[in-house]
Short mmCIF file of C-alpha atoms in Angstrom, two decimals:
data_model
loop_
_atom_site.label_atom_id
_atom_site.label_comp_id
_atom_site.label_asym_id
_atom_site.label_seq_id
_atom_site.Cartn_x
_atom_site.Cartn_y
_atom_site.Cartn_z
CA UNK A 1 -0.02 0.14 -0.32
CA UNK A 2 1.45 3.51 -0.79
CA UNK A 3 0.71 7.09 -0.10
CA UNK A 4 0.58 9.53 -3.13
CA UNK A 5 -0.33 16.59 -1.17
CA UNK A 6 -2.46 19.94 -4.91
CA UNK A 7 -0.15 21.25 -4.99
CA UNK A 8 -0.20 21.23 -2.39
CA UNK A 9 -1.57 19.62 -3.31
CA UNK A 10 0.09 15.58 -2.13
CA UNK A 11 -0.88 11.83 -3.04
CA UNK A 12 0.38 9.11 -0.79
CA UNK A 13 0.76 5.51 -1.86
CA UNK A 14 1.34 2.95 0.93
CA UNK A 15 4.02 0.26 -0.11
CA UNK A 16 5.11 -3.07 1.74
CA UNK A 17 8.49 -1.77 0.40
CA UNK A 18 10.18 0.51 2.58
CA UNK A 19 0.76 16.21 -0.71
CA UNK A 20 -4.32 24.04 3.79
CA UNK A 21 -0.92 24.81 2.09
CA UNK A 22 -0.01 21.39 3.79
CA UNK A 23 2.10 20.06 0.70
CA UNK A 24 -1.48 19.29 -0.59
CA UNK A 25 -0.80 16.29 -2.68
CA UNK A 26 2.20 14.33 -3.34
CA UNK A 27 2.19 11.37 -5.51
CA UNK A 28 4.59 8.36 -4.64
CA UNK A 29 4.26 5.91 -7.40
CA UNK A 30 6.55 2.96 -7.91
CA UNK A 31 8.13 4.24 -10.73
CA UNK A 32 8.82 8.12 -10.97
CA UNK A 33 6.82 9.93 -13.78
CA UNK A 34 6.67 13.43 -14.60
CA UNK A 35 3.33 15.06 -15.65
CA UNK A 36 3.41 17.13 -18.50
CA UNK A 37 0.48 17.94 -20.65
CA UNK A 38 -1.42 21.17 -22.19
CA UNK A 39 -4.86 21.45 -21.17
CA UNK A 40 -7.84 23.69 -23.20
CA UNK A 41 -10.59 25.43 -21.36
CA UNK A 42 -13.20 25.91 -24.56
CA UNK A 43 -15.65 24.96 -22.50
CA UNK A 44 -15.25 27.79 -19.94
CA UNK A 45 -15.13 31.68 -19.97
CA UNK A 46 -11.81 33.04 -21.31
CA UNK A 47 -11.48 35.44 -18.39
CA UNK A 48 -11.26 34.92 -14.31
CA UNK A 49 -14.58 35.61 -12.94
CA UNK A 50 -14.24 37.24 -9.48
CA UNK A 51 -18.15 36.77 -9.08
CA UNK A 52 -17.76 32.80 -9.27
CA UNK A 53 -18.84 31.04 -6.05
CA UNK A 54 -15.64 30.11 -4.12
CA UNK A 55 -16.11 25.90 -3.91
CA UNK A 56 -16.21 24.53 -0.57
CA UNK A 57 -13.66 21.63 -1.66
CA UNK A 58 -10.70 24.33 -2.46
CA UNK A 59 -7.48 23.00 -1.70
CA UNK A 60 -4.47 25.43 -1.94
CA UNK A 61 -1.57 23.42 -3.76
CA UNK A 62 0.56 26.02 -4.53
CA UNK A 63 1.65 29.91 -5.37
CA UNK A 64 2.49 31.90 -8.42
CA UNK A 65 6.10 33.14 -7.88
CA UNK A 66 7.05 34.68 -11.14
CA UNK A 67 6.59 35.36 -14.58
CA UNK A 68 7.75 32.84 -17.14
CA UNK A 69 8.60 34.21 -20.68
CA UNK A 70 7.06 37.41 -22.32
CA UNK A 71 3.47 35.98 -23.28
CA UNK A 72 2.00 36.24 -19.97
CA UNK A 73 2.66 32.96 -18.77
CA UNK A 74 3.19 32.42 -14.89
CA UNK A 75 5.41 30.21 -12.92
CA UNK A 76 3.71 28.47 -9.70
CA UNK A 77 5.79 26.61 -7.05
CA UNK A 78 3.73 23.48 -6.14
CA UNK A 79 3.59 22.82 -2.45
CA UNK A 80 4.71 19.61 -3.26
CA UNK A 81 7.15 18.60 -5.71
CA UNK A 82 5.86 19.58 -9.09
CA UNK A 83 7.24 16.68 -11.16
CA UNK A 84 5.25 14.58 -8.44
CA UNK A 85 2.33 16.44 -7.11
CA UNK A 86 1.88 19.15 -10.18
CA UNK A 87 -0.60 16.94 -11.81
CA UNK A 88 -3.51 18.36 -10.36
CA UNK A 89 -2.41 21.89 -11.33
CA UNK A 90 -1.59 20.63 -15.29
CA UNK A 91 -4.93 18.97 -15.45
CA UNK A 92 -7.43 21.45 -13.79
CA UNK A 93 -9.08 23.64 -16.31
CA UNK A 94 -9.96 26.28 -13.59
CA UNK A 95 -7.76 27.42 -10.53
CA UNK A 96 -8.84 29.62 -7.70
CA UNK A 97 -6.61 32.61 -6.76
CA UNK A 98 -6.34 34.82 -3.59
CA UNK A 99 -3.95 37.70 -3.21
CA UNK A 100 -4.77 39.93 -0.26
CA UNK A 101 -8.48 40.41 0.01
CA UNK A 102 -8.69 39.51 -3.90
CA UNK A 103 -10.24 36.22 -4.61
CA UNK A 104 -11.32 34.94 -7.87
CA UNK A 105 -10.91 31.91 -10.22
CA UNK A 106 -9.12 31.83 -13.47
CA UNK A 107 -9.30 29.65 -16.48
CA UNK A 108 -6.18 27.75 -17.50
CA UNK A 109 -5.76 27.54 -21.48
CA UNK A 110 -2.31 25.51 -21.10
CA UNK A 111 -0.22 24.46 -18.11
CA UNK A 112 2.80 21.89 -18.04
CA UNK A 113 5.83 20.94 -15.62
CA UNK A 114 8.91 22.71 -16.22
CA UNK A 115 11.87 21.77 -14.18
CA UNK A 116 10.89 22.16 -10.72
CA UNK A 117 7.76 24.40 -11.05
CA UNK A 118 4.57 24.25 -13.13
CA UNK A 119 4.23 27.22 -15.98
CA UNK A 120 0.79 28.14 -17.09
CA UNK A 121 -1.00 30.49 -19.15
CA UNK A 122 -4.14 31.94 -17.96
CA UNK A 123 -6.85 33.56 -19.84
CA UNK A 124 -6.77 37.28 -19.68
CA UNK A 125 -2.98 37.41 -18.90
CA UNK A 126 -1.17 38.45 -21.97
CA UNK A 127 2.05 40.00 -21.10
CA UNK A 128 4.94 39.91 -18.99
CA UNK A 129 3.45 42.82 -16.78
CA UNK A 130 0.20 41.16 -15.89
CA UNK A 131 1.94 38.02 -15.03
CA UNK A 132 3.98 39.88 -12.66
CA UNK A 133 1.32 41.26 -10.93
CA UNK A 134 -0.17 37.79 -10.07
CA UNK A 135 3.30 37.09 -7.81
CA UNK A 136 2.43 36.26 -4.49
CA UNK A 137 -0.86 34.60 -5.47
CA UNK A 138 -1.93 31.70 -3.60
CA UNK A 139 -3.55 29.16 -6.16
CA UNK A 140 -6.12 26.34 -5.16
CA UNK A 141 -7.62 24.00 -7.16
CA UNK A 142 -11.14 21.61 -6.33
CA UNK A 143 -10.62 18.36 -4.70
CA UNK A 144 -13.13 17.12 -6.88
CA UNK A 145 -10.88 18.05 -9.93
CA UNK A 146 -7.85 16.13 -8.53
CA UNK A 147 -6.66 13.24 -11.19
CA UNK A 148 -8.05 9.91 -10.06
CA UNK A 149 -5.95 7.59 -8.18
CA UNK A 150 -5.20 4.06 -8.77
CA UNK A 151 -5.91 1.37 -5.89
CA UNK A 152 -4.14 1.92 -2.75
CA UNK A 153 -3.16 5.58 -3.59
CA UNK A 154 -4.27 8.58 -1.32
CA UNK A 155 -3.81 12.10 -1.60
CA UNK A 156 -2.41 13.67 1.63
CA UNK A 157 -5.32 16.07 1.91
CA UNK A 158 -7.93 13.08 2.71
CA UNK A 159 -5.64 11.76 5.37
CA UNK A 160 -5.01 14.63 7.26
CA UNK A 161 -7.65 14.78 10.27
CA UNK A 162 -8.28 10.70 10.32
CA UNK A 163 -8.17 8.88 13.33
CA UNK A 164 -5.10 6.41 13.94
CA UNK A 165 -5.73 3.37 15.93
CA UNK A 166 -3.42 0.37 16.08
CA UNK A 167 -4.50 -3.30 15.88
CA UNK A 168 -5.42 -3.70 19.68
CA UNK A 169 -8.10 -0.72 18.87
CA UNK A 170 -5.68 1.47 21.02
CA UNK A 171 -6.42 4.94 19.81
CA UNK A 172 -2.80 6.78 18.77
CA UNK A 173 -4.13 10.34 17.71
CA UNK A 174 -5.27 12.02 14.50
CA UNK A 175 -3.15 12.81 11.60
CA UNK A 176 -2.35 16.41 11.66
CA UNK A 177 -0.17 16.17 8.75
CA UNK A 178 2.13 14.14 6.47
CA UNK A 179 6.10 14.53 5.79
CA UNK A 180 8.00 13.43 2.66
CA UNK A 181 11.33 12.05 4.20
CA UNK A 182 12.56 11.25 0.64
CA UNK A 183 11.95 7.62 0.84
CA UNK A 184 8.66 7.52 1.76
CA UNK A 185 5.56 9.60 3.50
CA UNK A 186 5.35 9.56 7.33
CA UNK A 187 2.30 10.10 9.19
CA UNK A 188 2.71 13.02 12.12
CA UNK A 189 -0.10 11.89 14.71
CA UNK A 190 -0.97 14.20 17.41
CA UNK A 191 -2.76 13.18 20.69
CA UNK A 192 -3.76 14.69 23.93
CA UNK A 193 -0.82 14.43 26.29
CA UNK A 194 0.25 16.44 29.77
CA UNK A 195 3.10 18.73 29.98
CA UNK A 196 5.85 18.66 32.53
CA UNK A 197 3.92 21.60 34.21
CA UNK A 198 0.84 19.51 34.43
CA UNK A 199 -1.16 21.42 31.98
CA UNK A 200 -2.82 19.87 28.65
CA UNK A 201 -0.22 19.37 25.90
CA UNK A 202 -0.14 17.67 22.60
CA UNK A 203 2.03 14.93 21.94
CA UNK A 204 3.04 13.67 18.74
CA UNK A 205 3.91 10.21 17.06
CA UNK A 206 5.60 9.70 13.65
CA UNK A 207 4.60 6.52 11.86
CA UNK A 208 5.90 5.55 8.40
CA UNK A 209 3.45 5.36 5.80
CA UNK A 210 4.76 1.91 4.71
CA UNK A 211 2.71 -1.33 4.58
CA UNK A 212 4.63 -3.23 7.03
CA UNK A 213 2.94 -0.56 9.78
CA UNK A 214 -0.13 0.91 7.88
CA UNK A 215 -2.43 -2.16 7.79
CA UNK A 216 -5.67 -0.19 6.79
CA UNK A 217 -6.72 2.99 5.03
CA UNK A 218 -10.49 3.19 5.79
CA UNK A 219 -11.73 6.80 4.28
CA UNK A 220 -15.46 5.98 4.93
CA UNK A 221 -14.72 5.51 8.45
CA UNK A 222 -12.12 8.00 8.86
CA UNK A 223 -9.65 5.80 10.32
CA UNK A 224 -6.07 4.45 9.90
CA UNK A 225 -5.29 0.87 11.46
CA UNK A 226 -1.52 0.84 12.22
CA UNK A 227 0.90 -1.64 13.52
CA UNK A 228 2.46 0.38 15.97
CA UNK A 229 2.13 0.34 19.80
CA UNK A 230 1.34 3.18 22.14
CA UNK A 231 4.66 3.66 23.69
CA UNK A 232 6.60 3.65 20.73
#
């Protein structure tokens, strides 16, 4: 089983071998792959729509950090590695943009992975100056627009908040976020504790998201079952 964070994602794929801007979706496939494709929004409006209702399932997956070229393209730093988690940015036809108090949607005419960023052409952004004006804009996409996953693959955003229990039924806490240590994802599980001063505090468990430890991910029950003792 493997954990596969839009940008920011993050997709996580649990494997028997050893992504709020929370690294939203990070894909960890068995074989590395780079998503690079153009998207055409022929069925969408040709301009950003500030009046469009903000979707309830919007997930922040990256931020516009610079202009790219002279024709209005923008460069996006994905919260997850662009070559792994950038596919939600690449394949969605509409982004949701926030800069300060300004919130609006934007049609994506083309998008692709370029080196360690995603670059995109947005409708209505036709020159470098307009692209530079978007620097610092947070980019969200609808969770419903994330690419479909394979068997035993999960987006980080779907794992955050799940309860974690061990095989003996002992509650270990709740997933606060995930960490990518390079080899695999790690669940950061928080649980109520007591500090040295006797006051309520939050404890932390770090559980590798690999098949030897993670036995079941039941999203319907909002629970992850692990082979992990409470005193580890």
